JSON list of C-alpha atoms and ligand atoms in Angstrom, two decimals:
[
{"chain": "A", "resi": 316, "resn": "MET", "atom": "CA", "xyz": [0.00, 0.01, 0.00]},
{"chain": "A", "resi": 317, "resn": "LYS", "atom": "CA", "xyz": [2.76, 2.36, 0.88]},
{"chain": "A", "resi": 318, "resn": "LYS", "atom": "CA", "xyz": [4.56, 1.54, -2.31]},
{"chain": "A", "resi": 319, "resn": "LEU", "atom": "CA", "xyz": [1.46, 2.34, -4.35]},
{"chain": "A", "resi": 320, "resn": "LEU", "atom": "CA", "xyz": [1.16, 5.73, -2.71]},
{"chain": "A", "resi": 321, "resn": "ILE", "atom": "CA", "xyz": [4.73, 6.62, -3.52]},
{"chain": "A", "resi": 322, "resn": "LEU", "atom": "CA", "xyz": [4.22, 5.54, -7.13]},
{"chain": "A", "resi": 323, "resn": "SER", "atom": "CA", "xyz": [1.13, 7.67, -7.58]},
{"chain": "A", "resi": 324, "resn": "ILE", "atom": "CA", "xyz": [2.88, 10.75, -6.16]},
{"chain": "A", "resi": 325, "resn": "MET", "atom": "CA", "xyz": [5.68, 10.21, -8.60]},
{"chain": "A", "resi": 326, "resn": "ALA", "atom": "CA", "xyz": [3.19, 9.90, -11.45]},
{"chain": "A", "resi": 327, "resn": "LEU", "atom": "CA", "xyz": [1.46, 13.13, -10.45]},
{"chain": "A", "resi": 328, "resn": "ALA", "atom": "CA", "xyz": [4.77, 14.98, -10.32]},
{"chain": "A", "resi": 329, "resn": "ALA", "atom": "CA", "xyz": [5.62, 13.79, -13.86]},
{"chain": "A", "resi": 330, "resn": "CYS", "atom": "CA", "xyz": [2.33, 15.05, -15.18]},
{"chain": "A", "resi": 331, "resn": "ASN", "atom": "CA", "xyz": [2.46, 18.46, -13.47]},
{"chain": "A", "resi": 332, "resn": "PRO", "atom": "CA", "xyz": [3.14, 21.09, -16.17]},
{"chain": "A", "resi": 333, "resn": "LYS", "atom": "CA", "xyz": [4.57, 23.49, -13.62]},
{"chain": "A", "resi": 334, "resn": "LEU", "atom": "CA", "xyz": [7.51, 21.11, -13.16]},
{"chain": "A", "resi": 335, "resn": "LYS", "atom": "CA", "xyz": [8.43, 21.19, -16.80]},
{"chain": "A", "resi": 336, "resn": "PRO", "atom": "CA", "xyz": [10.81, 23.84, -18.21]},
{"chain": "A", "resi": 337, "resn": "ASN", "atom": "CA", "xyz": [9.05, 26.82, -19.81]},
{"chain": "A", "resi": 338, "resn": "HIS", "atom": "CA", "xyz": [10.26, 27.83, -23.26]},
{"chain": "A", "resi": 339, "resn": "LYS", "atom": "CA", "xyz": [7.70, 30.46, -23.92]},
{"chain": "A", "resi": 340, "resn": "ASP", "atom": "CA", "xyz": [10.06, 33.41, -23.32]},
{"chain": "A", "resi": 341, "resn": "ALA", "atom": "CA", "xyz": [12.60, 32.31, -25.99]},
{"chain": "A", "resi": 342, "resn": "THR", "atom": "CA", "xyz": [12.63, 34.62, -29.08]},
{"chain": "A", "resi": 343, "resn": "PRO", "atom": "CA", "xyz": [12.06, 32.68, -32.31]},
{"chain": "A", "resi": 344, "resn": "VAL", "atom": "CA", "xyz": [15.25, 32.61, -34.41]},
{"chain": "A", "resi": 345, "resn": "ALA", "atom": "CA", "xyz": [13.40, 33.55, -37.57]},
{"chain": "A", "resi": 346, "resn": "ASP", "atom": "CA", "xyz": [12.27, 36.87, -36.06]},
{"chain": "A", "resi": 347, "resn": "VAL", "atom": "CA", "xyz": [15.83, 37.86, -35.26]},
{"chain": "A", "resi": 348, "resn": "ASN", "atom": "CA", "xyz": [17.17, 36.94, -38.70]},
{"chain": "A", "resi": 349, "resn": "ASN", "atom": "CA", "xyz": [14.46, 38.44, -40.87]},
{"chain": "A", "resi": 350, "resn": "SER", "atom": "CA", "xyz": [14.08, 41.89, -39.47]},
{"chain": "A", "resi": 351, "resn": "LEU", "atom": "CA", "xyz": [16.39, 44.37, -41.24]},
{"chain": "A", "resi": 352, "resn": "THR", "atom": "CA", "xyz": [14.15, 47.27, -40.37]},
{"chain": "A", "resi": 353, "resn": "GLU", "atom": "CA", "xyz": [16.94, 49.35, -38.79]},
{"chain": "A", "resi": 354, "resn": "GLU", "atom": "CA", "xyz": [19.31, 48.59, -41.65]},
{"chain": "A", "resi": 355, "resn": "LYS", "atom": "CA", "xyz": [16.66, 49.54, -44.20]},
{"chain": "A", "resi": 356, "resn": "SER", "atom": "CA", "xyz": [15.78, 52.86, -42.56]},
{"chain": "A", "resi": 357, "resn": "LEU", "atom": "CA", "xyz": [19.47, 53.78, -42.30]},
{"chain": "A", "resi": 358, "resn": "TYR", "atom": "CA", "xyz": [19.83, 53.17, -46.04]},
{"chain": "A", "resi": 359, "resn": "GLU", "atom": "CA", "xyz": [16.73, 55.26, -46.74]},
{"chain": "A", "resi": 360, "resn": "SER", "atom": "CA", "xyz": [17.98, 58.18, -44.62]},
{"chain": "A", "resi": 361, "resn": "LYS", "atom": "CA", "xyz": [21.71, 58.15, -45.39]},
{"chain": "A", "resi": 362, "resn": "CYS", "atom": "CA", "xyz": [21.80, 57.24, -49.06]},
{"chain": "A", "resi": 363, "resn": "VAL", "atom": "CA", "xyz": [19.30, 59.91, -50.13]},
{"chain": "A", "resi": 364, "resn": "MET", "atom": "CA", "xyz": [21.36, 62.86, -49.04]},
{"chain": "A", "resi": 365, "resn": "CYS", "atom": "CA", "xyz": [22.86, 63.49, -52.47]},
{"chain": "A", "resi": 366, "resn": "HIS", "atom": "CA", "xyz": [20.71, 61.62, -55.03]},
{"chain": "A", "resi": 367, "resn": "ASN", "atom": "CA", "xyz": [17.55, 59.59, -55.16]},
{"chain": "A", "resi": 368, "resn": "LEU", "atom": "CA", "xyz": [17.70, 56.04, -53.69]},
{"chain": "A", "resi": 369, "resn": "LYS", "atom": "CA", "xyz": [19.31, 53.54, -55.96]},
{"chain": "A", "resi": 370, "resn": "ASN", "atom": "CA", "xyz": [17.61, 50.22, -56.47]},
{"chain": "A", "resi": 371, "resn": "PRO", "atom": "CA", "xyz": [19.20, 47.69, -54.07]},
{"chain": "A", "resi": 372, "resn": "SER", "atom": "CA", "xyz": [18.60, 44.82, -56.49]},
{"chain": "A", "resi": 373, "resn": "GLY", "atom": "CA", "xyz": [20.23, 46.75, -59.28]},
{"chain": "A", "resi": 374, "resn": "LYS", "atom": "CA", "xyz": [23.75, 45.79, -58.07]},
{"chain": "A", "resi": 375, "resn": "SER", "atom": "CA", "xyz": [25.51, 42.71, -56.86]},
{"chain": "A", "resi": 376, "resn": "ALA", "atom": "CA", "xyz": [26.75, 42.11, -53.33]},
{"chain": "A", "resi": 377, "resn": "GLU", "atom": "CA", "xyz": [30.32, 42.61, -54.66]},
{"chain": "A", "resi": 378, "resn": "GLN", "atom": "CA", "xyz": [29.40, 45.92, -56.22]},
{"chain": "A", "resi": 379, "resn": "TRP", "atom": "CA", "xyz": [27.69, 47.15, -53.01]},
{"chain": "A", "resi": 380, "resn": "ASN", "atom": "CA", "xyz": [30.82, 46.16, -51.12]},
{"chain": "A", "resi": 381, "resn": "LYS", "atom": "CA", "xyz": [32.81, 48.72, -53.13]},
{"chain": "A", "resi": 382, "resn": "ILE", "atom": "CA", "xyz": [30.09, 51.37, -53.56]},
{"chain": "A", "resi": 383, "resn": "VAL", "atom": "CA", "xyz": [29.11, 51.84, -49.93]},
{"chain": "A", "resi": 384, "resn": "PRO", "atom": "CA", "xyz": [32.60, 52.85, -48.67]},
{"chain": "A", "resi": 385, "resn": "ARG", "atom": "CA", "xyz": [33.02, 55.06, -51.78]},
{"chain": "A", "resi": 386, "resn": "MET", "atom": "CA", "xyz": [29.74, 56.88, -51.00]},
{"chain": "A", "resi": 387, "resn": "ALA", "atom": "CA", "xyz": [30.74, 57.19, -47.31]},
{"chain": "A", "resi": 388, "resn": "ALA", "atom": "CA", "xyz": [33.95, 58.87, -48.45]},
{"chain": "A", "resi": 389, "resn": "LYS", "atom": "CA", "xyz": [31.94, 61.28, -50.58]},
{"chain": "A", "resi": 390, "resn": "ALA", "atom": "CA", "xyz": [29.70, 61.99, -47.59]},
{"chain": "A", "resi": 391, "resn": "ALA", "atom": "CA", "xyz": [32.77, 62.66, -45.38]},
{"chain": "A", "resi": 392, "resn": "ASN", "atom": "CA", "xyz": [34.08, 65.15, -47.96]},
{"chain": "A", "resi": 393, "resn": "LYS", "atom": "CA", "xyz": [30.79, 67.05, -47.71]},
{"chain": "A", "resi": 394, "resn": "GLY", "atom": "CA", "xyz": [30.77, 66.92, -43.94]},
{"chain": "A", "resi": 395, "resn": "LYS", "atom": "CA", "xyz": [27.90, 64.40, -43.86]},
{"chain": "A", "resi": 396, "resn": "SER", "atom": "CA", "xyz": [29.12, 61.44, -41.92]},
{"chain": "A", "resi": 397, "resn": "ILE", "atom": "CA", "xyz": [28.13, 57.84, -42.45]},
{"chain": "A", "resi": 398, "resn": "THR", "atom": "CA", "xyz": [29.91, 55.97, -39.60]},
{"chain": "A", "resi": 399, "resn": "THR", "atom": "CA", "xyz": [31.65, 52.62, -40.05]},
{"chain": "A", "resi": 400, "resn": "GLU", "atom": "CA", "xyz": [28.90, 51.03, -38.04]},
{"chain": "A", "resi": 401, "resn": "GLU", "atom": "CA", "xyz": [26.19, 52.58, -40.25]},
{"chain": "A", "resi": 402, "resn": "GLN", "atom": "CA", "xyz": [28.03, 51.51, -43.37]},
{"chain": "A", "resi": 403, "resn": "ALA", "atom": "CA", "xyz": [28.08, 47.94, -42.09]},
{"chain": "A", "resi": 404, "resn": "LYS", "atom": "CA", "xyz": [24.33, 48.01, -41.45]},
{"chain": "A", "resi": 405, "resn": "ILE", "atom": "CA", "xyz": [23.51, 49.70, -44.81]},
{"chain": "A", "resi": 406, "resn": "LEU", "atom": "CA", "xyz": [25.67, 47.09, -46.56]},
{"chain": "A", "resi": 407, "resn": "LYS", "atom": "CA", "xyz": [23.97, 44.21, -44.73]},
{"chain": "A", "resi": 408, "resn": "TYR", "atom": "CA", "xyz": [20.64, 45.48, -46.04]},
{"chain": "A", "resi": 409, "resn": "LEU", "atom": "CA", "xyz": [21.89, 46.10, -49.61]},
{"chain": "A", "resi": 410, "resn": "VAL", "atom": "CA", "xyz": [23.61, 42.68, -49.81]},
{"chain": "A", "resi": 411, "resn": "ALA", "atom": "CA", "xyz": [20.46, 41.04, -48.58]},
{"chain": "A", "resi": 412, "resn": "MET", "atom": "CA", "xyz": [18.46, 42.77, -51.33]},
{"chain": "A", "resi": 413, "resn": "SER", "atom": "CA", "xyz": [21.21, 42.51, -53.99]},
{"chain": "A", "resi": 414, "resn": "SER", "atom": "CA", "xyz": [21.03, 40.75, -57.38]},
{"chain": "A", "resi": 415, "resn": "LYS", "atom": "CA", "xyz": [23.63, 38.31, -55.97]},
{"chain": "B", "resi": 101, "resn": "HEC", "atom": "C1", "xyz": [27.87, 62.91, -50.35]},
{"chain": "B", "resi": 101, "resn": "HEC", "atom": "C2", "xyz": [26.91, 62.62, -51.35]},
{"chain": "B", "resi": 101, "resn": "HEC", "atom": "C3", "xyz": [26.47, 61.18, -51.57]},
{"chain": "B", "resi": 101, "resn": "HEC", "atom": "C4", "xyz": [26.01, 60.31, -50.62]},
{"chain": "B", "resi": 101, "resn": "HEC", "atom": "C5", "xyz": [25.75, 60.56, -49.12]},
{"chain": "B", "resi": 101, "resn": "HEC", "atom": "C6", "xyz": [25.74, 59.07, -51.29]},
{"chain": "B", "resi": 101, "resn": "HEC", "atom": "N1", "xyz": [26.03, 59.16, -52.61]},
{"chain": "B", "resi": 101, "resn": "HEC", "atom": "FE1", "xyz": [25.83, 57.73, -54.03]},
{"chain": "B", "resi": 101, "resn": "HEC", "atom": "N2", "xyz": [26.58, 59.02, -55.42]},
{"chain": "B", "resi": 101, "resn": "HEC", "atom": "C7", "xyz": [26.99, 60.28, -55.20]},
{"chain": "B", "resi": 101, "resn": "HEC", "atom": "C8", "xyz": [27.48, 60.88, -56.43]},
{"chain": "B", "resi": 101, "resn": "HEC", "atom": "C9", "xyz": [28.06, 62.26, -56.61]},
{"chain": "B", "resi": 101, "resn": "HEC", "atom": "C10", "xyz": [27.35, 59.85, -57.42]},
{"chain": "B", "resi": 101, "resn": "HEC", "atom": "C11", "xyz": [27.69, 59.93, -58.95]},
{"chain": "B", "resi": 101, "resn": "HEC", "atom": "C12", "xyz": [29.19, 59.80, -59.13]},
{"chain": "B", "resi": 101, "resn": "HEC", "atom": "C13", "xyz": [29.73, 58.40, -58.83]},
{"chain": "B", "resi": 101, "resn": "HEC", "atom": "O1", "xyz": [29.18, 57.40, -59.24]},
{"chain": "B", "resi": 101, "resn": "HEC", "atom": "O2", "xyz": [30.78, 58.36, -58.08]},
{"chain": "B", "resi": 101, "resn": "HEC", "atom": "C14", "xyz": [26.74, 58.68, -56.79]},
{"chain": "B", "resi": 101, "resn": "HEC", "atom": "C15", "xyz": [26.44, 57.51, -57.35]},
{"chain": "B", "resi": 101, "resn": "HEC", "atom": "C16", "xyz": [25.86, 56.40, -56.78]},
{"chain": "B", "resi": 101, "resn": "HEC", "atom": "C17", "xyz": [25.62, 55.16, -57.44]},
{"chain": "B", "resi": 101, "resn": "HEC", "atom": "C18", "xyz": [25.87, 54.84, -58.86]},
{"chain": "B", "resi": 101, "resn": "HEC", "atom": "C19", "xyz": [27.32, 54.38, -58.98]},
{"chain": "B", "resi": 101, "resn": "HEC", "atom": "C20", "xyz": [27.54, 53.25, -59.92]},
{"chain": "B", "resi": 101, "resn": "HEC", "atom": "O3", "xyz": [28.70, 52.83, -60.00]},
{"chain": "B", "resi": 101, "resn": "HEC", "atom": "O4", "xyz": [26.57, 52.80, -60.58]},
{"chain": "B", "resi": 101, "resn": "HEC", "atom": "C21", "xyz": [25.09, 54.35, -56.48]},
{"chain": "B", "resi": 101, "resn": "HEC", "atom": "C22", "xyz": [24.64, 52.90, -56.69]},
{"chain": "B", "resi": 101, "resn": "HEC", "atom": "C23", "xyz": [25.07, 55.04, -55.24]},
{"chain": "B", "resi": 101, "resn": "HEC", "atom": "N3", "xyz": [25.55, 56.34, -55.43]},
{"chain": "B", "resi": 101, "resn": "HEC", "atom": "C24", "xyz": [24.70, 54.49, -54.01]},
{"chain": "B", "resi": 101, "resn": "HEC", "atom": "C25", "xyz": [24.76, 55.16, -52.80]},
{"chain": "B", "resi": 101, "resn": "HEC", "atom": "C26", "xyz": [24.46, 54.56, -51.58]},
{"chain": "B", "resi": 101, "resn": "HEC", "atom": "C27", "xyz": [24.08, 53.10, -51.34]},
{"chain": "B", "resi": 101, "resn": "HEC", "atom": "C28", "xyz": [24.66, 55.51, -50.62]},
{"chain": "B", "resi": 101, "resn": "HEC", "atom": "C29", "xyz": [24.53, 55.31, -49.07]},
{"chain": "B", "resi": 101, "resn": "HEC", "atom": "C30", "xyz": [25.57, 54.50, -48.48]},
{"chain": "B", "resi": 101, "resn": "HEC", "atom": "C31", "xyz": [25.05, 56.69, -51.27]},
{"chain": "B", "resi": 101, "resn": "HEC", "atom": "N4", "xyz": [25.08, 56.51, -52.61]},
{"chain": "B", "resi": 101, "resn": "HEC", "atom": "C32", "xyz": [25.25, 57.94, -50.65]},
{"chain": "B", "resi": 101, "resn": "HEC", "atom": "C33", "xyz": [26.95, 60.96, -54.03]},
{"chain": "B", "resi": 101, "resn": "HEC", "atom": "C34", "xyz": [26.52, 60.45, -52.79]}
]
């Protein structure tokens, strides 16, 4: 009888959801990877200072890698800064949208 009581307590504990780890607070990986909102808005604010926005899919990743630092240098010459960190973010967005 005593043995049965211990067994049923163990069974209850195993079924109690409160004793299981809670994964609800974890951020889904897809959400983190897919949102380039900040990168996009930086591109839209920084790359429109001298000309209209260029089509991101109009260039390859390789081309954007050369163009972004070139444009940042032009900006610096005009006293309009695009920081290294901002360039990296803009590039991340352009490469994601590029023709390849
Ligand atoms: C300080 C002014 C200035 C800023 C800021 C600027 N550009 Fe430009 N951009 C120019 C000028 C001037 C040209 C035309 C001469 C040339 O191509 O070098 C140009 C040309 C371009 C071209 C065409 C070049 C080609 O080889 O086809 C692209 C693409 C471009 N810019 C993208 C960008 C992007 C992306 C940004 C933001 C990171 C940006 N620009 C910011 C001045 C600027």
